[in-house]
Amino acid sequence: MNLLWLQSAGCGGCTMSLLCAEDPNVLDLLEDAGIHILWHPAISEATGDEARTLLEDVRSGAAKLDILCVEGSIVTGPKGTGRYHILSGTGRPMLDWVRELAPLAEHVLAVGTCAAFGGITAAGSNPASAVGLQYDGGLLGGVLPADFRTTSGLPVVNIAGCPTHPDWVTETLLLIVAGAMDADMLDDLQRPKFYAEHLIHHACPKNEFYEYKASARKLSEMGCMMEHLGCVGTQAVGDCNIRTWNGGGSCTRGGYPCIACTSPEFENPRHAFTETPKVAGIPVGLPSDMPKAWFMALASLSKAATPDRISRNASADRIEVAPKPKRERP
């Protein structure tokens, strides 16, 4: 299968993340799967006239396009022309290239939250008018219409994340090669369910502190970061703490709150990422399926029942009190 990768408005972080794929590395994995990279601006040797010729071959149909991957949001400014971002050497806006190439592809992948929903590039007042491929924030209708479907009948597959986990990209590609990717494998925001049906909260190493509402107040402390430090891992989708990154890491494992980077408009939380907004002392960022009254009752009981070990460790930067096995009666 032929794969073409375009980098639009973004930092290139999803490519950097993809190159961290392990056992096997991404190039060996794609080769073994029978995926041929027609062109990738960061890793392909072809540049200049060679790259332009290749793009023209794809546009004309001389080169078959099986998979189109777009990384980074699509800039539509000024005034819908897209001329804030010209694809180097072609004289044409990236906006035009995407709109022309997407209908030719059997599968279109939005790699990263910028390509999926607009992401960081669309933060604040969004002066560049950046949007996602098929979404503008959480609303259908980006540079491609809401009813857009590829030649395989699928919408854009949104591999959202900032950056994406390398396995999310490679697993999606392998499902496509196997002919196993269909609409039922996507959630309501067109993200692959194999990671979007999990919460960051699942397998988080701070879950014991969460259960007792033993909370950290500083980033260096070990306690749960939901109550005071802005963590929304109980609401955000992703298997980051199950699959982990680079052999064992994740945001919460590294002591930083989850900021829901797989979600539309995560870039505009309307408060500092490391602060938990509260109303009458109740965190706004509660699990989506937990009524506030239940949280108040649970939190009161949990705090009252918190073992000294958990309470002391929550406000420490390392384990101060180790768990002691229960002694059995002789």
XYZ file of C-alpha atoms in Angstrom, residues 144-327:
184
model
C -13.391 18.492 4.467
C -17.191 18.441 4.730
C -19.006 16.554 7.468
C -20.225 13.940 4.982
C -16.792 13.338 3.444
C -15.950 9.678 2.903
C -12.865 8.110 1.366
C -13.005 5.599 -1.466
C -13.218 2.892 1.234
C -16.377 4.516 2.625
C -14.746 5.684 5.867
C -14.559 9.203 7.280
C -11.239 10.693 8.331
C -9.722 8.540 11.084
C -8.721 10.882 13.921
C -5.644 9.487 15.676
C -5.860 12.269 18.251
C -3.128 12.938 20.806
C -0.552 15.644 21.395
C 1.544 13.947 20.334
C 0.062 10.624 19.327
C 1.427 7.442 20.850
C 3.478 5.718 18.110
C 1.515 2.501 18.608
C -1.779 4.307 17.958
C -0.509 5.203 14.494
C 1.101 1.864 13.671
C -1.827 -0.181 15.013
C -4.250 1.844 12.891
C -2.072 1.294 9.820
C -1.842 -2.446 10.492
C -5.626 -2.667 10.865
C -5.987 -0.943 7.500
C -3.531 -3.312 5.836
C -5.432 -6.275 7.314
C -8.723 -4.894 5.986
C -10.062 -4.770 9.534
C -10.666 -1.022 9.899
C -14.329 -0.082 9.615
C -16.698 2.557 10.977
C -17.635 0.400 13.971
C -14.042 0.650 15.178
C -14.300 4.434 15.562
C -15.874 6.375 18.441
C -18.207 9.365 18.150
C -15.260 11.650 17.318
C -13.849 9.186 14.756
C -10.981 8.119 17.034
C -9.942 4.442 16.990
C -11.739 2.662 19.813
C -8.767 0.462 20.666
C -7.377 3.398 22.631
C -10.383 5.727 22.858
C -12.480 3.300 24.926
C -9.983 3.557 27.779
C -9.494 6.399 30.246
C -6.129 7.818 31.275
C -7.315 6.960 34.797
C -7.110 3.250 33.987
C -3.863 1.852 35.433
C -2.747 5.274 36.667
C -0.146 4.711 39.417
C -1.874 7.352 41.542
C -5.148 5.432 41.774
C -4.673 4.458 45.412
C -4.385 8.144 46.305
C -7.448 8.908 44.173
C -9.521 6.314 46.011
C -8.876 8.018 49.334
C -8.914 11.553 47.874
C -5.364 11.929 49.185
C -4.340 14.838 47.005
C -1.088 16.470 45.968
C -0.848 20.243 46.129
C 2.474 20.566 44.319
C 3.683 18.891 41.134
C 6.527 17.236 43.016
C 4.180 15.391 45.386
C 2.957 11.822 44.931
C -0.766 12.281 45.640
C -3.683 12.382 43.208
C -3.622 15.497 41.011
C -7.356 15.726 40.268
C -8.445 17.793 43.275
C -5.900 20.616 43.044
C -3.567 20.250 40.058
C -5.933 20.077 37.098
C -5.688 16.385 36.186
C -8.631 15.255 34.051
C -7.514 11.658 33.656
C -10.899 10.438 34.918
C -12.526 12.021 31.840
C -9.852 11.910 29.125
C -9.649 8.999 26.689
C -6.443 7.103 26.039
C -4.584 3.996 27.132
C -1.436 5.919 28.097
C -1.117 4.225 31.491
C -1.871 0.777 30.057
C 0.285 0.882 26.933
C 2.734 3.481 28.351
C 5.308 5.408 26.358
C 8.912 4.542 25.536
C 8.785 1.396 27.601
C 7.128 2.702 30.761
C 6.247 6.400 30.879
C 3.131 8.570 30.773
C 2.208 12.078 31.877
C 0.763 11.021 35.222
C 3.560 8.509 35.804
C 5.958 11.409 35.329
C 4.089 13.498 37.905
C 2.253 15.802 35.492
C -1.562 16.050 35.259
C -3.441 14.710 32.271
C -4.666 17.647 30.141
C -6.931 15.570 27.847
C -4.776 16.078 24.755
C -6.820 13.511 22.805
C -9.912 15.727 23.059
C -11.149 18.642 20.930
C -10.290 22.099 22.268
C -8.029 20.789 25.040
C -5.775 23.713 24.148
C -8.299 26.201 25.589
C -9.199 24.924 29.072
C -9.923 28.508 30.275
C -7.686 27.952 33.289
C -4.085 26.975 33.902
C -3.379 23.363 32.979
C -2.089 22.705 36.509
C -5.051 24.219 38.353
C -8.371 22.564 39.148
C -11.306 24.978 38.808
C -13.859 24.538 41.586
C -17.406 25.613 42.353
C -18.246 25.731 46.065
C -15.135 23.685 46.713
C -16.159 20.912 44.305
C -13.775 20.227 41.418
C -15.332 20.941 38.039
C -13.338 18.120 36.490
C -15.262 15.236 38.030
C -15.621 11.911 36.243
C -18.318 12.483 33.637
C -20.575 9.800 35.114
C -20.277 10.857 38.783
C -22.975 13.143 40.278
C -21.594 15.948 42.443
C -23.536 14.784 45.504
C -21.935 11.377 45.255
C -18.501 12.932 44.982
C -19.061 14.996 48.126
C -20.216 11.963 50.090
C -17.464 9.728 48.751
C -14.757 12.332 49.311
C -15.831 12.911 52.927
C -15.856 9.201 53.721
C -12.618 8.555 51.867
C -10.721 11.355 53.554
C -11.936 10.201 56.938
C -10.792 6.648 56.228
C -7.422 7.531 54.685
C -4.635 5.444 56.219
C -1.750 7.416 57.671
C 0.604 5.841 55.139
C -1.369 7.173 52.165
C -1.960 10.574 53.739
C 1.733 11.112 54.449
C 2.946 9.777 51.109
C 0.471 11.932 49.172
C 2.217 15.148 50.205
C 5.733 13.734 49.833
C 7.947 13.533 46.767
C 8.848 9.902 47.474
C 7.552 7.047 49.601
C 8.015 7.956 53.248
C 5.907 5.189 54.759
C 6.086 1.761 53.142
C 3.110 -0.625 53.275
C 3.370 -3.263 55.970
C 2.021 -6.777 55.397
C -0.768 -7.713 57.742
C 0.478 -10.041 60.431
